[in-house]
C-alpha positions in Angstrom: 29.9 -82.5 -9.5 31.2 -82.1 -13.0 34.8 -80.8 -13.3 35.1 -77.1 -13.4 38.5 -77.1 -15.2 38.5 -77.3 -18.9 41.4 -78.8 -20.9 42.0 -78.3 -24.6 43.5 -81.2 -26.6 44.5 -80.1 -30.1 46.0 -81.0 -33.4 46.3 -78.5 -36.2 43.0 -76.6 -36.3 41.0 -79.2 -34.4 40.5 -78.5 -30.7 38.8 -81.1 -28.5 37.6 -79.4 -25.3 37.3 -81.6 -22.3 35.8 -80.8 -18.9 33.6 -77.9 -17.8 30.4 -77.7 -19.8 31.9 -79.6 -22.8 30.2 -82.9 -23.8 31.6 -86.1 -22.5 34.2 -87.3 -25.0 34.9 -90.8 -26.3 38.5 -92.1 -26.2 39.9 -95.4 -27.5 43.3 -97.1 -27.8 45.0 -99.0 -30.6 46.3 -102.5 -30.1 48.7 -102.4 -33.0 52.5 -102.4 -32.7 53.2 -98.7 -32.9 56.4 -99.4 -34.8 54.1 -100.3 -37.7 53.3 -96.8 -38.6 51.0 -97.7 -41.5 49.0 -100.3 -39.6 48.7 -98.1 -36.6 47.5 -95.1 -38.7 44.9 -97.3 -40.4 43.5 -98.5 -37.0 43.5 -94.9 -35.7 41.5 -93.9 -38.7 39.0 -96.7 -38.2 38.6 -95.7 -34.5 38.1 -92.1 -35.4 35.6 -92.8 -38.1 33.7 -95.0 -35.6 33.4 -91.9 -33.4 36.5 -91.9 -31.2 37.4 -88.2 -30.5 40.7 -89.0 -28.9 42.9 -92.1 -29.7 45.7 -93.3 -27.5 48.7 -95.2 -28.8 51.5 -97.1 -27.0 54.9 -95.4 -26.9 57.1 -97.9 -25.2 60.4 -98.1 -27.1 62.7 -95.8 -29.1 61.4 -97.4 -32.3 57.8 -96.7 -31.3 58.7 -93.1 -30.4 60.5 -92.7 -33.8 57.3 -94.0 -35.5 54.9 -91.5 -33.9 55.6 -88.6 -36.3 55.2 -90.9 -39.3 51.8 -92.1 -37.9 50.8 -88.4 -37.5 51.9 -87.7 -41.1 49.9 -90.7 -42.4 46.8 -89.5 -40.6 47.2 -86.0 -41.9 47.4 -87.3 -45.4 44.2 -89.2 -44.9 42.4 -86.2 -43.5 42.1 -87.7 -40.0 42.7 -84.9 -37.5 42.0 -86.9 -34.4 44.4 -86.0 -31.6 46.8 -88.7 -30.6 47.7 -89.5 -27.0 51.0 -91.1 -26.1 50.8 -93.9 -23.4 54.0 -93.9 -21.4 55.3 -96.3 -18.8 58.7 -96.7 -17.2 60.8 -94.9 -19.8 58.5 -92.0 -20.8 61.0 -89.4 -19.5 63.7 -90.8 -21.8 61.5 -91.1 -24.9 60.0 -87.6 -24.6 63.4 -86.1 -24.0 65.3 -87.9 -26.7 62.6 -87.9 -29.4 61.3 -84.3 -29.5 59.4 -85.0 -32.8 57.4 -87.6 -31.0 56.7 -85.2 -28.2 55.5 -82.6 -30.6 53.4 -85.0 -32.8 51.4 -86.1 -29.8 48.5 -84.0 -28.5 48.5 -85.3 -24.9 50.7 -87.5 -22.7 49.4 -90.2 -20.4 51.6 -90.6 -17.3 51.3 -93.5 -14.8 52.6 -92.4 -11.4 53.2 -96.0 -10.5 55.5 -96.6 -13.4 57.5 -93.4 -13.4 60.3 -94.6 -11.2 61.3 -95.5 -7.7 62.9 -93.7 -4.8 64.8 -90.6 -5.7 64.4 -91.3 -9.4 60.7 -90.9 -9.3 60.5 -87.1 -8.8 63.3 -86.5 -11.3 61.7 -88.6 -14.0 58.2 -87.4 -13.4 59.6 -83.8 -13.6 61.2 -84.6 -17.0 57.9 -85.7 -18.4 56.2 -82.5 -17.1 59.0 -80.4 -18.6 58.3 -82.0 -22.0 54.6 -81.2 -21.6 55.5 -77.6 -20.8 58.0 -77.3 -23.6 55.6 -78.5 -26.2 52.5 -77.1 -24.6 50.7 -80.4 -24.2 48.2 -81.4 -21.5 48.7 -84.6 -19.5 46.6 -87.3 -18.0 47.9 -88.6 -14.7 46.4 -92.0 -14.9 46.6 -94.2 -11.8 45.8 -97.9 -12.1 45.4 -100.3 -9.2 47.3 -102.9 -11.1 50.4 -100.7 -11.1 49.9 -98.5 -8.1 52.9 -96.8 -6.5 54.0 -99.6 -4.1 56.0 -97.2 -1.8 52.9 -95.1 -1.3 50.7 -98.1 -0.8 53.0 -99.6 1.8 53.3 -96.3 3.6 49.6 -95.9 3.8 49.0 -99.5 4.9 51.6 -99.0 7.7 49.8 -95.8 8.8 46.5 -97.6 8.7 47.7 -100.4 10.9 48.6 -97.9 13.5 45.0 -96.5 13.6 42.8 -97.2 16.7 40.1 -98.4 14.2 41.9 -99.5 11.0 40.2 -99.0 7.7 39.4 -102.1 5.6 41.8 -102.9 2.8 39.5 -101.6 0.0 39.3 -98.2 1.7 43.1 -98.0 2.0 43.3 -98.9 -1.7 40.8 -96.2 -2.7 42.7 -93.6 -0.7 46.0 -94.7 -2.1 44.7 -94.3 -5.7 43.3 -90.9 -5.0 46.4 -89.7 -3.1 48.7 -90.9 -6.0 46.6 -88.9 -8.5 46.1 -85.7 -6.5 49.7 -85.7 -5.2 51.1 -86.1 -8.7 48.8 -83.4 -10.0 50.0 -81.1 -7.3 53.6 -81.8 -8.2 52.9 -81.0 -11.9 51.3 -77.7 -10.9 54.4 -76.9 -8.7 56.6 -77.6 -11.7 54.6 -75.0 -13.8 51.7 -76.8 -15.4 48.3 -75.0 -15.4 45.7 -77.0 -13.6 43.4 -76.9 -16.6 45.9 -78.9 -18.6 45.8 -81.8 -16.2 43.3 -84.6 -16.4 43.1 -87.4 -13.8 42.0 -91.1 -13.8 41.9 -93.8 -11.1 41.1 -97.0 -12.9 40.1 -100.3 -11.3 38.4 -103.4 -12.7 35.5 -103.7 -10.3 32.2 -101.8 -10.8 31.5 -100.8 -7.2 35.2 -100.0 -6.6 35.2 -97.7 -9.6 32.1 -95.9 -8.5 33.4 -95.4 -5.0 36.8 -94.2 -6.1 35.5 -91.6 -8.6 32.8 -90.3 -6.2 35.4 -89.6 -3.7 37.9 -88.2 -6.3 35.2 -85.8 -7.7 34.6 -84.4 -4.2 38.2 -83.5 -3.7 39.3 -81.9 -7.0 38.2 -79.8 -10.0 40.3 -81.6 -12.6 38.7 -83.1 -15.7 38.3 -86.8 -15.1 38.7 -89.8 -17.4 36.5 -92.8 -16.7 36.8 -96.4 -17.5 37.0 -99.9 -16.0 40.5 -101.2 -16.6 40.6 -104.7 -18.0 36.8 -104.7 -18.4 36.8 -108.1 -20.1 35.3 -109.6 -23.3 32.0 -109.4 -25.0 28.9 -109.2 -22.8 30.8 -109.2 -19.5 33.0 -106.2 -20.5 30.1 -104.3 -22.1 27.7 -104.7 -19.2 30.3 -104.0 -16.5 31.5 -100.8 -18.3 27.9 -99.7 -18.9 26.9 -100.3 -15.3 29.9 -98.4 -13.8 30.0 -95.5 -16.2 26.2 -94.9 -16.2 26.1 -94.5 -12.5 29.0 -92.0 -12.5 27.9 -90.1 -15.6 24.4 -89.7 -14.2 25.9 -88.1 -11.1 27.8 -85.6 -13.3 31.1 -87.3 -12.8 33.4 -87.9 -15.9 34.6 -85.9 -18.8 36.1 -88.5 -21.1 35.3 -92.3 -21.2 36.9 -95.4 -22.6 35.4 -98.9 -22.7 38.4 -101.2 -22.4 37.0 -104.3 -24.1 39.1 -107.4 -24.9 38.3 -108.1 -28.6 37.1 -111.5 -29.5 39.3 -113.2 -32.2 38.6 -111.3 -35.4 36.4 -108.7 -33.8 37.0 -105.1 -34.8 38.8 -102.8 -32.4 36.0 -100.3 -33.1 33.6 -102.2 -30.9 34.8 -100.4 -27.8 33.9 -97.1 -29.5 30.4 -98.4 -30.4 29.8 -99.4 -26.8 31.0 -96.1 -25.5 28.8 -94.1 -27.9 25.8 -96.3 -27.0 26.3 -95.6 -23.3 26.3 -91.9 -23.8 23.4 -92.0 -26.3 21.3 -94.3 -24.1 21.7 -91.8 -21.2 20.6 -89.0 -23.5 23.8 -87.2 -23.1 24.9 -87.2 -26.8 23.7 -88.5 -30.2 26.1 -90.3 -32.5 24.0 -92.3 -34.9 20.3 -92.9 -35.5 18.9 -95.3 -32.9 17.0 -98.4 -33.9 14.2 -99.7 -31.7 13.5 -103.3 -32.1 11.4 -105.9 -30.3 13.1 -108.9 -28.7 10.9 -111.4 -30.5 8.4 -113.9 -29.0 6.2 -116.7 -30.1 4.4 -114.3 -32.4 7.6 -113.6 -34.3 8.8 -116.9 -35.5 10.2 -115.4 -38.7 13.8 -114.1 -38.6 12.9 -111.3 -41.0 12.7 -108.6 -38.3 16.0 -109.7 -36.8 17.8 -109.6 -40.1 16.2 -106.3 -41.1 17.1 -104.7 -37.7 20.7 -105.8 -38.1 20.8 -104.7 -41.7 19.4 -101.2 -40.9 21.6 -100.7 -37.9 24.8 -101.6 -39.8 23.6 -99.5 -42.7 23.0 -96.4 -40.5 26.4 -96.7 -38.7 28.3 -97.3 -41.9 26.8 -94.2 -43.5 27.3 -91.8 -40.5 30.8 -90.6 -41.5 29.3 -89.3 -44.7 25.9 -88.3 -43.4 27.1 -86.2 -40.5 28.8 -83.9 -43.1 25.7 -83.7 -45.3 22.6 -84.0 -43.0 22.6 -82.0 -39.9 20.6 -83.7 -37.1 20.5 -87.1 -38.7 22.2 -88.6 -35.7 19.0 -88.0 -33.6 16.7 -89.9 -35.9 14.8 -92.8 -34.5 13.9 -95.9 -36.5 11.7 -98.8 -35.3 11.7 -102.3 -36.7 9.0 -104.4 -35.0 8.1 -108.0 -35.4 4.3 -108.1 -35.1 1.2 -106.0 -34.6 1.1 -106.0 -30.8 3.4 -103.1 -30.3 4.6 -102.6 -33.8 2.3 -99.8 -35.0 2.6 -98.0 -31.7 6.3 -98.0 -31.6 6.5 -97.2 -35.3 4.4 -94.1 -34.7 6.7 -92.9 -31.9 9.7 -93.2 -34.2 10.6 -90.9 -37.0 10.2 -93.9 -39.4 9.1 -97.4 -38.5 7.9 -100.7 -39.9 5.8 -103.3 -38.4 6.6 -106.7 -40.0 4.1 -109.5 -40.1 4.3 -112.0 -37.3 3.1 -115.6 -37.2 -0.4 -115.9 -38.7 -0.6 -112.2 -39.7 -1.2 -111.0 -43.2 2.0 -110.8 -45.2 1.9 -107.0 -45.1 4.3 -104.5 -43.4 2.8 -101.0 -42.7 5.4 -98.2 -42.7 4.9 -95.2 -40.5 6.7 -91.9 -41.2 6.5 -89.0 -38.8 3.7 -90.7 -36.9 1.4 -91.4 -39.8 1.0 -94.5 -41.9 2.7 -93.8 -45.2 2.6 -97.1 -47.1 2.4 -100.8 -46.8 5.1 -103.1 -48.2 4.4 -106.6 -49.4 6.2 -109.4 -51.0 9.7 -111.0 -50.8 11.7 -107.7 -50.9 10.3 -105.9 -47.8 13.8 -105.5 -46.3 15.3 -104.0 -49.4 12.4 -101.7 -50.0 12.3 -100.5 -46.4 16.0 -99.6 -46.6 15.3 -97.5 -49.7 12.4 -95.8 -47.8 14.9 -94.9 -45.0 17.4 -93.5 -47.4 14.8 -91.4 -49.1 13.4 -90.2 -45.8 16.9 -89.1 -44.6 17.7 -87.2 -47.9 14.3 -85.5 -47.9 14.0 -84.5 -44.2 17.6 -83.8 -43.3 18.7 -82.6 -46.7 16.0 -79.9 -46.3 17.5 -78.9 -42.9 20.9 -78.6 -44.5 19.6 -76.5 -47.4 17.8 -74.2 -44.9 21.0 -73.7 -43.0 22.9 -72.8 -46.2 20.2 -70.3 -47.2 20.3 -68.8 -43.8 
């Protein structure tokens, strides 16, 4: 059920292929004021370094549109070639027409059919946005959202439904309206001259079962590349679990080509958390590898010490922080598995299954931590600096194992 059409989203020499047999891509969105070009560029850089392959920015005012080329310039100076997507609502037709430098600096446009215009203005203003995409050779995402669904379409479909002998329930009408809005707009874009492969679709809702139902039906009825994500997923655990539940079901069925986890950040929380969650979803499903995975036990009465918790957190943060550098130096390091276990029950076994693992002493156990490398016991750490020493062991292991792989590739 994966999309057959393949879009290319490019900036400079970098081309991100979406759809077809390409891997599922991670997208994120800034929450800065786009007028603040420096601040927005910094956040885009943070999201890109965290693993976001596409970053969307709000373009809602003339000042924001004027800032887009400067944001792109700042990113280019920093060596960040991640494609930028412009998020347009209400006045996108005006901004893309009056600010051609903005239209050129963006790599893709997001168009919301529900916010393009009403009545006779809708087709004209939608056409102006498609004309800009054609002029600058940019793909578009036609992104329908049930919070801003085309009301004229919805009312028309509800009236038609009420005349049925056996009317559908309201949720089915809503599902059909979302799909009709997306497919109808895509058909209009094609009529205006866009190639089907340069069109991506999304139909976002905030309920897990609703999202699954909408995308299952949408995937049956089109070959466009599809962008997945719960809209307004929520904060923290709720947003993370809801997004994982919905996206995992669809991705396992082969539905979805790009994903975004729309988390509401807690006060002071990094915007990059949504990228971390998205990458964990794909990595947990075995679809992609982004960073070495850390297996750790949940703890029980045998593990009264917090050492294994602290070490797990320390190692996980360390691995993620180093990945932007390591992925350019050590081919394959993102597939490494590390185990940090809290006692002898499952510790040695899990450590043997990992590339490198440590079994820390639990309550009443001898103050010794055996370390297993590639399935064999390599050493035992003791004393007050087990955590620090194990991190050094991990670093040395990566340099030795994956550095050798890199050297072999260079020699070849």
